[in-house]
Coordinates of C-alpha atoms in Angstrom, one line a residue:
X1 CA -53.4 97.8 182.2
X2 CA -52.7 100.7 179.5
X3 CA -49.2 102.1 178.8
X4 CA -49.1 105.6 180.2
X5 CA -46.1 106.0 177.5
X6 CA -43.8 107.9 180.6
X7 CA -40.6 107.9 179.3
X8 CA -40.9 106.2 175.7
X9 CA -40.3 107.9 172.7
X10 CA -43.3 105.9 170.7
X11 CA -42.6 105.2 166.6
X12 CA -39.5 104.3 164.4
X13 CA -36.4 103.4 166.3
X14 CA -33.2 104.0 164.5
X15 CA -30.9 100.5 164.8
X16 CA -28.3 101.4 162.4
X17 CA -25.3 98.9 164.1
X18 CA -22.5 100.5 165.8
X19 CA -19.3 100.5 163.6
X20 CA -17.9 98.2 165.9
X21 CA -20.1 95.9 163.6
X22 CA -16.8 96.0 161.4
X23 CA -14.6 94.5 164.6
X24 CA -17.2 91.9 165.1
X25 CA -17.3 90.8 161.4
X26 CA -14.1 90.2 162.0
X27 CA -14.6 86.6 163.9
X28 CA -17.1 85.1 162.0
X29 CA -15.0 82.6 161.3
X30 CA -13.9 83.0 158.0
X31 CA -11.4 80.7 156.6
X32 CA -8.9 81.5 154.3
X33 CA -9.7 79.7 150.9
X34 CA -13.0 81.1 152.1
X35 CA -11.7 84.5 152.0
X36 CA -10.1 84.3 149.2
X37 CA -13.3 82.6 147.1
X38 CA -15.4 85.3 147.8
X39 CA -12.4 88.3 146.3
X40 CA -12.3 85.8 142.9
X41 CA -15.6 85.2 143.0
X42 CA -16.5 89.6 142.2
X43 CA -13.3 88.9 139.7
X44 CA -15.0 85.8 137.5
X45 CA -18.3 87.8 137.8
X46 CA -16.9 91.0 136.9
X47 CA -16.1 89.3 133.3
X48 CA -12.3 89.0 134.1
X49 CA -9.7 86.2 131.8
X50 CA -6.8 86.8 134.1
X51 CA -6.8 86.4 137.6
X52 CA -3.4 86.6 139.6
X53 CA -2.9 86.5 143.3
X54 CA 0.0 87.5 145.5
X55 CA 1.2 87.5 148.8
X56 CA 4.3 89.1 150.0
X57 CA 6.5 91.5 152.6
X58 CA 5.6 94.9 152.7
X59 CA 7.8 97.9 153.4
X60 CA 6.7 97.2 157.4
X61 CA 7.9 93.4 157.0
X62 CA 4.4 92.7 157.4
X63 CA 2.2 90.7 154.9
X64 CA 0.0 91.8 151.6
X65 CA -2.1 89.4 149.6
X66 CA -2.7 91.5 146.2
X67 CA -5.5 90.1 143.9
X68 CA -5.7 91.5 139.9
X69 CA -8.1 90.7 137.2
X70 CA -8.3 92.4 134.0
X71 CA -12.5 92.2 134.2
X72 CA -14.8 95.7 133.6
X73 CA -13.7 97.4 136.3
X74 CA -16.2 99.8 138.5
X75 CA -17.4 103.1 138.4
X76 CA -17.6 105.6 140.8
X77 CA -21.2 104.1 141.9
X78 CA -20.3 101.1 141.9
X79 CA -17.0 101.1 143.6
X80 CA -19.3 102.9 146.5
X81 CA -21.6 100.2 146.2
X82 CA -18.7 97.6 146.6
X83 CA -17.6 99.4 150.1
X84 CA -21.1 98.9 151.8
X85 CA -22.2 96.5 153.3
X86 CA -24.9 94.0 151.7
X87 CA -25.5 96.2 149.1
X88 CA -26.6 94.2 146.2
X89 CA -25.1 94.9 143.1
X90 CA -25.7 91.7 140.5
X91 CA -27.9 92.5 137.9
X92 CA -27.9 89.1 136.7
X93 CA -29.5 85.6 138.0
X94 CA -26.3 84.1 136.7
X95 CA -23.4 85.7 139.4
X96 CA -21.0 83.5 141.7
X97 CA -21.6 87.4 143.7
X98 CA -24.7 87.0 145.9
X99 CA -25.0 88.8 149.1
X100 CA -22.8 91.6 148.7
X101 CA -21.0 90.8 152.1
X102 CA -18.1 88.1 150.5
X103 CA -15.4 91.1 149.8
X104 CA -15.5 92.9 153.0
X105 CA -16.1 90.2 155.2
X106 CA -13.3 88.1 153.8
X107 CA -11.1 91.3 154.0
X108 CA -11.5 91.9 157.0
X109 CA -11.1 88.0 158.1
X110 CA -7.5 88.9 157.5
X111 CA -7.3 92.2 158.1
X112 CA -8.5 95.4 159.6
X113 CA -8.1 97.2 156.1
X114 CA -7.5 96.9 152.1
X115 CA -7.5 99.1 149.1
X116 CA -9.3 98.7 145.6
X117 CA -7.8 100.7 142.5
X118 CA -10.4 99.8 139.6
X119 CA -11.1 101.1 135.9
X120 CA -13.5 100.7 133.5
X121 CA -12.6 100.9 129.6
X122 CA -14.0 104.4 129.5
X123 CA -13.5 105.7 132.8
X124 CA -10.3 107.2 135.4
X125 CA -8.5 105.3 137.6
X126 CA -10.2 105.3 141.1
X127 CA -8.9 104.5 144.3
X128 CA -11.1 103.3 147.3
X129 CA -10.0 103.0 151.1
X130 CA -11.5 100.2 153.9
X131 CA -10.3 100.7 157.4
X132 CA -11.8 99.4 160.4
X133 CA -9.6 101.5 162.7
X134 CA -10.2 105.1 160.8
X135 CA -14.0 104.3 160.8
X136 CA -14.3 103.6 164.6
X137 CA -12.1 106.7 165.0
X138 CA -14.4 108.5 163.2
X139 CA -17.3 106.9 164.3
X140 CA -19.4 106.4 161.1
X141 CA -19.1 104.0 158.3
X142 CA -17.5 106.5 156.5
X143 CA -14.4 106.2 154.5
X144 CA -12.4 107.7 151.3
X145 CA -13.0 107.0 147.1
X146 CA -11.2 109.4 145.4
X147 CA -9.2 109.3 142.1
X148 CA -5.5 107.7 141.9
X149 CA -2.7 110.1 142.0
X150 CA 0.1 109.9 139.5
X151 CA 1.9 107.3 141.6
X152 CA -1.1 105.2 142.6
X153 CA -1.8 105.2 138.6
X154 CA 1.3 103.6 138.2
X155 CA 1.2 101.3 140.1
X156 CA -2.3 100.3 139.2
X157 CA -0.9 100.2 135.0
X158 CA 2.2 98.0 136.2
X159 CA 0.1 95.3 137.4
X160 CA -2.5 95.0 135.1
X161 CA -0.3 95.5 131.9
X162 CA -0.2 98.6 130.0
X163 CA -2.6 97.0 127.2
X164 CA -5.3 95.8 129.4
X165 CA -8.1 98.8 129.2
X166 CA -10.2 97.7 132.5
X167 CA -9.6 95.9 135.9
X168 CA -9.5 95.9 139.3
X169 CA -7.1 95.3 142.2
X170 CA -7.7 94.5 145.5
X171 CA -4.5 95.1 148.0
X172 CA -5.4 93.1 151.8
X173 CA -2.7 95.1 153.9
X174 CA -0.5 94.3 156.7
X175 CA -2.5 90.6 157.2
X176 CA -2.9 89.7 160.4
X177 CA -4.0 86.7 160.8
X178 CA -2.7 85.0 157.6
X179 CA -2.0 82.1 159.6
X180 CA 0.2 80.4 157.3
X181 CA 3.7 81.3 155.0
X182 CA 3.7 82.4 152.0
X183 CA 5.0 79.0 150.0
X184 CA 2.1 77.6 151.9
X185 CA -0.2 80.1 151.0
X186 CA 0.5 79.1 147.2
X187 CA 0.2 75.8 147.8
X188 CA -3.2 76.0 149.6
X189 CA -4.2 78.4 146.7
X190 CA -3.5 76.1 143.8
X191 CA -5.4 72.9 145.2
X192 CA -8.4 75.5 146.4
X193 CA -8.5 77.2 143.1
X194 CA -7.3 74.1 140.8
X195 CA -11.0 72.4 142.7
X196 CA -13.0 75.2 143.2
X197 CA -12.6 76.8 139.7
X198 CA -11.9 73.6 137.7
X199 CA -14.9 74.6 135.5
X200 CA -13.5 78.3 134.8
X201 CA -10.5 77.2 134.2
X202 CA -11.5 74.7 131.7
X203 CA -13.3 77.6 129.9
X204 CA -10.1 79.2 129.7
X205 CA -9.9 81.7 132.4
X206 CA -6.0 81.9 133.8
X207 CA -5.5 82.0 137.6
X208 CA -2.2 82.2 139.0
X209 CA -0.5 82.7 142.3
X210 CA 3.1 83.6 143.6
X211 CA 5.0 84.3 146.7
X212 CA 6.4 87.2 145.1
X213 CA 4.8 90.4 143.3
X214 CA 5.4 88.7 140.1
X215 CA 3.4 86.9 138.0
X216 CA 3.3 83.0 138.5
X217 CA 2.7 79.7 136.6
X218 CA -1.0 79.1 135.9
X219 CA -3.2 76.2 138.2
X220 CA -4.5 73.4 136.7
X221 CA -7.7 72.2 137.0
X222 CA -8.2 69.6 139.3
X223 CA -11.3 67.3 138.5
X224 CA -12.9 65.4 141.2
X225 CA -14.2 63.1 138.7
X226 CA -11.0 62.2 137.4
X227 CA -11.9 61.6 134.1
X228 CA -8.7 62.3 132.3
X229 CA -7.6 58.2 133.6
X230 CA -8.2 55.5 131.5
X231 CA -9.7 53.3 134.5
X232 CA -12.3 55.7 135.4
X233 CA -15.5 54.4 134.7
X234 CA -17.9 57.1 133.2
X235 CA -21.6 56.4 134.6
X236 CA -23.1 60.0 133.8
X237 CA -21.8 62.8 132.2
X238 CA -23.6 66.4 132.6
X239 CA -27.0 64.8 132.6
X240 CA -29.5 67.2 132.8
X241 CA -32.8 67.2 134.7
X242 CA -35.3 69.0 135.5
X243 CA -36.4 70.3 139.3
X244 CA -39.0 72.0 140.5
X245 CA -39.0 74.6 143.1
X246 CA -40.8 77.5 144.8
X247 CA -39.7 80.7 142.8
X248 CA -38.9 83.4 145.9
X249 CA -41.3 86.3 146.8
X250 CA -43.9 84.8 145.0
X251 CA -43.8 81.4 146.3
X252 CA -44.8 79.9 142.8
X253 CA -43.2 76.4 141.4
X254 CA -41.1 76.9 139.0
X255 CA -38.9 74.4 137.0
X256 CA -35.2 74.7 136.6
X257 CA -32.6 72.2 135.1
X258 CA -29.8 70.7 136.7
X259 CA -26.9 68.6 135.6
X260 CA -25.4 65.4 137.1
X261 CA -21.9 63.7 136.5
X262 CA -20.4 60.5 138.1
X263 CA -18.1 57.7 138.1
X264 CA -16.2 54.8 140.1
X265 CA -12.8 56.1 140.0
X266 CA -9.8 53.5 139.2
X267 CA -8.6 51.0 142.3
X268 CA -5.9 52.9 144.1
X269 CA -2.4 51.1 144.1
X270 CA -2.3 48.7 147.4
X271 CA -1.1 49.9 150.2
X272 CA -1.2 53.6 148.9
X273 CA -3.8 54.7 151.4
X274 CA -5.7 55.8 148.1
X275 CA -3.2 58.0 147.7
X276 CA -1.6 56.6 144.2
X277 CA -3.1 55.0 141.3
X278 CA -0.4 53.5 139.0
X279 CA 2.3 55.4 141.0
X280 CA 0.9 58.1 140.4
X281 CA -0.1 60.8 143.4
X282 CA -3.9 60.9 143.3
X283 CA -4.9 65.2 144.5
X284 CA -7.7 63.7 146.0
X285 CA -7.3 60.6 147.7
X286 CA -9.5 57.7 147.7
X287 CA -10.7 57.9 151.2
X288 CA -13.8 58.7 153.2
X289 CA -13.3 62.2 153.4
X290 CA -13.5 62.8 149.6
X291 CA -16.1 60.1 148.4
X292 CA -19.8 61.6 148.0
X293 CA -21.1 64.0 146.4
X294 CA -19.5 67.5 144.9
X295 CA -21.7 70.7 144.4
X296 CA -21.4 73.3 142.4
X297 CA -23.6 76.7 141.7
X298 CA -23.0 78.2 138.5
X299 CA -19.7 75.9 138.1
X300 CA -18.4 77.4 141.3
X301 CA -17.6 74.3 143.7
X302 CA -20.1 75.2 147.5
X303 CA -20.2 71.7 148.8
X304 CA -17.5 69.3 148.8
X305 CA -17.7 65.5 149.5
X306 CA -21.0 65.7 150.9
X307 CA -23.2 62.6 152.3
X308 CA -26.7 63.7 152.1
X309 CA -28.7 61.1 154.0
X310 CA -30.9 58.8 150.9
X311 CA -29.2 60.7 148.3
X312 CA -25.7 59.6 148.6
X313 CA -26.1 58.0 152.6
X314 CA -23.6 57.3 155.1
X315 CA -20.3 57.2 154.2
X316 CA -18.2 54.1 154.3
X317 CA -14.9 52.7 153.1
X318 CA -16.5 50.8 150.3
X319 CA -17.8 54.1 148.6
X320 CA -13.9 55.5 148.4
X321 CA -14.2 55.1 144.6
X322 CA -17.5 56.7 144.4
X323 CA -17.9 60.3 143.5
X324 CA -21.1 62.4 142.2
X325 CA -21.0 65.8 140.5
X326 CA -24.2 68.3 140.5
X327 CA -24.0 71.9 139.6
X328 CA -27.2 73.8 139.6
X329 CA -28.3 77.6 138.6
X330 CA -28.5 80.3 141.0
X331 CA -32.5 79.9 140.8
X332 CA -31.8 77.3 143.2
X333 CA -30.3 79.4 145.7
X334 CA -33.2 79.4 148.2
X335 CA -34.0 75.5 148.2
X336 CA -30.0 74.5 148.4
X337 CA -29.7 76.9 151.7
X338 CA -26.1 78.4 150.7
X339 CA -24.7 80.1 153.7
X340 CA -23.4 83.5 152.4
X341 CA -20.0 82.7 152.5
X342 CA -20.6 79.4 149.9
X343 CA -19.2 77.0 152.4
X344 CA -21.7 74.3 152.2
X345 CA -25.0 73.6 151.3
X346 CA -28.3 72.5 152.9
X347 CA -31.0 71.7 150.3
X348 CA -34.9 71.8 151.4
X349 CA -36.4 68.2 151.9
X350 CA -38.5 69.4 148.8
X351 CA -35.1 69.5 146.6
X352 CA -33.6 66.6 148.6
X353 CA -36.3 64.1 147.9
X354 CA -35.7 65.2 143.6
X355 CA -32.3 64.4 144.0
X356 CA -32.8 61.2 145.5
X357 CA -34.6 59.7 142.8
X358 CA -32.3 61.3 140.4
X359 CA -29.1 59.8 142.0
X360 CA -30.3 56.1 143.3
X361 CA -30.1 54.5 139.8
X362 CA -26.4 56.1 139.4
X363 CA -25.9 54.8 143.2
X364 CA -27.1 51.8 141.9
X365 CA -25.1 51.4 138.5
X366 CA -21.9 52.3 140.7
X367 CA -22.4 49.7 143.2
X368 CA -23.0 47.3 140.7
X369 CA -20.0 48.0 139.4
X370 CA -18.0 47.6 142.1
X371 CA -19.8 44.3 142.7
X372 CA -18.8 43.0 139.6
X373 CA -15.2 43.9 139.9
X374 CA -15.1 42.0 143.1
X375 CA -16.7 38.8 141.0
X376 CA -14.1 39.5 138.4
X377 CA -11.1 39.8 141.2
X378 CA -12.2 36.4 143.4
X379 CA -12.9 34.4 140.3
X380 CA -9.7 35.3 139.2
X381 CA -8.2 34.5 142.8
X382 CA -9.8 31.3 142.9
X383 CA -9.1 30.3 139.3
X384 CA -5.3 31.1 140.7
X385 CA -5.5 29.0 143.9
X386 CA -7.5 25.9 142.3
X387 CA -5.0 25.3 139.6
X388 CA -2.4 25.3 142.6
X389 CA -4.3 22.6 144.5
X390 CA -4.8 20.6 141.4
X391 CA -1.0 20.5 140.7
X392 CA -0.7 19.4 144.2
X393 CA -2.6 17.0 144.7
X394 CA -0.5 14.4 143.4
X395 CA 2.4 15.6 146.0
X396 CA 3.2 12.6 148.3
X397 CA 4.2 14.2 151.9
X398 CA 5.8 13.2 154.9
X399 CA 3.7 13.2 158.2
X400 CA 6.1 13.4 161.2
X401 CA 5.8 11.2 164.0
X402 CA 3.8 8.6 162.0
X403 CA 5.6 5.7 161.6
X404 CA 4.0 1.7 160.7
X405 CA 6.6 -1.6 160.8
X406 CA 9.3 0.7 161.4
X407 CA 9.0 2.6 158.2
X408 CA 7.6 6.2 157.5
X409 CA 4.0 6.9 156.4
X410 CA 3.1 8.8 153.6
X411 CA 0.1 10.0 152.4
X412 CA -1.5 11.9 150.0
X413 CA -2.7 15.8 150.2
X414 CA -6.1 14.5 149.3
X415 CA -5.9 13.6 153.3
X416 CA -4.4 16.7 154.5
X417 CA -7.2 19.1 156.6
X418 CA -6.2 22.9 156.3
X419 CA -6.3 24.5 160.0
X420 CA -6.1 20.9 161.2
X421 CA -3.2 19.7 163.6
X422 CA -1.2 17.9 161.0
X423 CA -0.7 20.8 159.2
X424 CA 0.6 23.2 162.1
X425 CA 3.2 20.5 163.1
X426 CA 4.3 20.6 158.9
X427 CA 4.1 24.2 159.5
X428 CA 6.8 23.9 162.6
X429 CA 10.0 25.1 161.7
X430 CA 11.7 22.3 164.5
X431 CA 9.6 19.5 163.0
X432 CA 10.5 20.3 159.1
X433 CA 14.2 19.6 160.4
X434 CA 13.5 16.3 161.2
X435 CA 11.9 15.7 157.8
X436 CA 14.7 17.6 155.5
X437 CA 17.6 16.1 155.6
X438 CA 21.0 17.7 154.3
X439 CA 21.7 17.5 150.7
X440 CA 18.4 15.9 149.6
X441 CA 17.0 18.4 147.2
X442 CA 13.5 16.3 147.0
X443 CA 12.8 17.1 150.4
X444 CA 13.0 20.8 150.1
X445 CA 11.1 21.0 147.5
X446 CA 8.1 19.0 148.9
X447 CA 8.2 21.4 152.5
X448 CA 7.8 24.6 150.5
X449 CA 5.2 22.7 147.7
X450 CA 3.5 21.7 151.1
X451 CA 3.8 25.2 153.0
X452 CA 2.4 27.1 149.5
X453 CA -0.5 24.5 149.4
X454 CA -1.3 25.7 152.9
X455 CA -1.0 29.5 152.8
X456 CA -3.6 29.3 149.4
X457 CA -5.8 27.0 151.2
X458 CA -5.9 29.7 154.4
X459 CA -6.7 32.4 151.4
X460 CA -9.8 30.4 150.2
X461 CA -10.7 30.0 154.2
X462 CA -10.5 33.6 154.7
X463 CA -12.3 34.3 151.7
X464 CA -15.3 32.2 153.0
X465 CA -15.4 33.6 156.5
X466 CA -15.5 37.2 155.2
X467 CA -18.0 39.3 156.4
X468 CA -17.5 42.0 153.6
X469 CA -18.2 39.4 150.7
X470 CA -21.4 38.2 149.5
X471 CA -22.7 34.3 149.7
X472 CA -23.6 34.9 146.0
X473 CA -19.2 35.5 145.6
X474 CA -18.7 32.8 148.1
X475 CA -21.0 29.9 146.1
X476 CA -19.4 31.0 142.8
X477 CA -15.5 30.9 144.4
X478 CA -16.8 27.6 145.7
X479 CA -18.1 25.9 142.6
X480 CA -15.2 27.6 141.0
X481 CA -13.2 25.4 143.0
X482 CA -14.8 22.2 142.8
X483 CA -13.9 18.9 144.1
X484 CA -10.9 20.7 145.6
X485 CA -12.7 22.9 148.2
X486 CA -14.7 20.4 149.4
X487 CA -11.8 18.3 150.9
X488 CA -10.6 21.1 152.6
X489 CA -11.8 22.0 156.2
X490 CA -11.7 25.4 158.0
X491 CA -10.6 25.6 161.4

């Protein structure tokens, strides 16, 4: 049947979204160390050495988050540029920047509008405007770059310090949905930053973040990798290898390099939770949420504590110690599947199957490792309990209840069976009265020899009947103990 074409207006349709696109935008979901990533993300790329955040009341009581960095600063093209949406600015392969939606849509995640003021080393002071509300009023994605006036200058000097040439500032007003206070805010700011950033900071750009609008102490850089301890035992170090994958467009294969770090981190204290080692607070405890594997584009942090399956596998509480660093170029961008807001990663089964034979001798290194500590630990156990048992062996106890002619038995702890039901009637609190008598020092002292000799002897059973430990540690505890163990019996 042909299309009579009654009522169709055949050719191009024009789909430009409805600026209600902005609204929508709006609940995509964005987090707020999301949010802020993306603002410091256009800072680091823009060249910037100083980068200070703030969040405080305005003159409506209500909330700005103010971002400054002394980088180049924009032009009048550029700042234009910055204000559309997916407009694609990088000229470089190199940028954190990638699909020229992170400023506005982590804007507008807290609010319904912000301001820029921006220079460049040559240029004026310009001011550029963002509001959802004036834009649906209006009707058109449509809004106002001008320059500053004389106050907006000042203000724009004042924060970045009359001697800085360039920069930009980034003003998020009247927040919203900043779901949290402002001493929380800098607390959530310095852990996100101190992890995300770690290798910017390192290179000696200087974040900070305060409460206030005034200037505050620089994060540190948190390493996941811990390597500043003593304990931490270094597998890898910013190995490099090379990957191959299929260059975009043209679908060639191309090679690119990547770099690996890892180590077992030190045994947290007992106890702790993983959250101490030594005493010490650990920033990221030793726990199944933080073990696996750490990923970073362009030494900006986009998937944390991840468990691919046959690179790092399925996550468990013997793996707390184990952590894996990888940081790759943005030529990698297409196989690693980076959603545009760097939350996570997803590599291709291409880049997944590279890694995998890349990490399993690490894997494996690390798991020896651990192996041998455990060696090292029950050897050291057993060692501790044997020399115990020897000592009291020669111990002559009284057995309750047993008496021959009308005089007490004793025998030797060679005869004793651990679990057995001589021992639970030693272990009897209204039996041992019967055998302790007042005032006869002897006595006591035999009882508590007797009760140690039975607490290490329940160790060494519980060390055998352990599911998590190895018949290879269980032979050597038991030749470790010798003669000993063998005239023991479990329950």
């Amino acid at each position: 049947m042909q299309d009579s074409g009654i009522g169709m207006n055949r050719g191009l349709v024009d789909v430009t979204p409805d600026v209600r696109l902005l609204s929508v935008l709006r609940a995509t979901g964005v987090n707020l160390n999301t949010a802020i990533g993306e603002i410091l993300d256009n800072s680091i790329d823009a060249g910037a050495n100083e980068i200070d955040l703030y969040v405080y009341n305005n003159d409506r009581n209500k909330s700005n988050i103010m971002i400054v960095d002394n980088g180049k600063g924009m032009n009048d093209a550029t700042l234009r540029g910055s204000l559309t949406l997916a407009k694609e600015l990088k000229l470089g392969i190199n940028q954190l920047g990638k699909y020229g939606m992170g400023m506005k849509t982590a804007a507008l995640s807290l609010s319904t509008q912000f301001e820029i003021f921006t220079q460049k080393a040559s240029g004026e002071v310009l001011y550029g405007e963002y509001n959802i509300n004036k834009m649906e009023q209006l009707g058109q994605f449509k809004t106002t770059v001008r320059l500053t006036n004389e106050e907006e200058t000042s203000f724009f000097k004042s924060k970045l310090g009359r001697r800085q040439r360039s920069g930009t500032i980034i003003v998020i007003k009247n927040a919203d949905r900043l779901d949290v206070t402002h001493q929380t805010f800098v607390r959530q700011m310095q852990s996100f930053i101190g992890l995300t950033y770690k290798n910017f900071i390192t290179r000696g750009i200087a974040f900070t973040v305060n409460d206030v609008p005034a200037k505050g102490e620089k994060i540190e850089a948190i390493d996941v990798l811990m390597r500043e301890n003593k304990k931490t035992f270094v597998v890898a170090e910013r190995d490099h290898y090379v990957v191959e994958y299929n260059a975009p467009k043209t679908n060639q294969v191309k090679n690119t390099s990547i770099e690996v770090s890892a180590t077992v981190l030190p045994k947290p204290d007992h106890n702790s939770k993983g959250k101490k080692i030594d005493g010490k607070d650990v920033q990221l405890p030793l726990n199944q949420t933080n073990q696996g594997i750490y990923f970073y584009r362009e030494g900006r942090l986009v998937g944390q504590a991840l468990n691919w399956y046959n690179v790092f596998g399925e996550k468990h509480n013997e793996k707390n110690r184990l952590r894996i660093e990888i940081n790759c170029k943005s030529e990698l961008d297409q196989e690693i599947n980076m959603n545009f807001l760097k939350g996570n990663v997803y590599p291709t089964i291409q880049l997944k199957n590279q890694l995998s034979e890349i990490i399993e001798p690490y894997m494996a290194e690390m798991r020896e490792k651990l192996h041998l500590e455990e060696k090292k630990e029950l050897a050291a156990k057993a060692k501790k309990i044997a020399s115990g048992l020897q000592k009291q062996r020669k111990i002559e106890m009284v057995i309750p209840g047993s008496v021959v002619n009308g005089k007490q038995r004793t025998t030797s702890i060679d005869k004793v069976k651990v679990g057995s039901k001589t021992d639970k009637k030693i272990d009897n609190r209204a039996v041992s009265k019967t055998v302790i008598t007042k005032g006869n020092s002897k006595s006591n002292n035999t009882v508590r020899d007797i009760k140690k000799l039975l607490v290490a002897a329940k160790e060494i059973r519980n060390l055998l009947e352990a599911k998590d430990v190895s018949e290879e540690i269980k032979n050597e505890l038991r030749a470790e103990l010798g003669l000993a163990v063998a005239e023991l019996q479990t329950v």
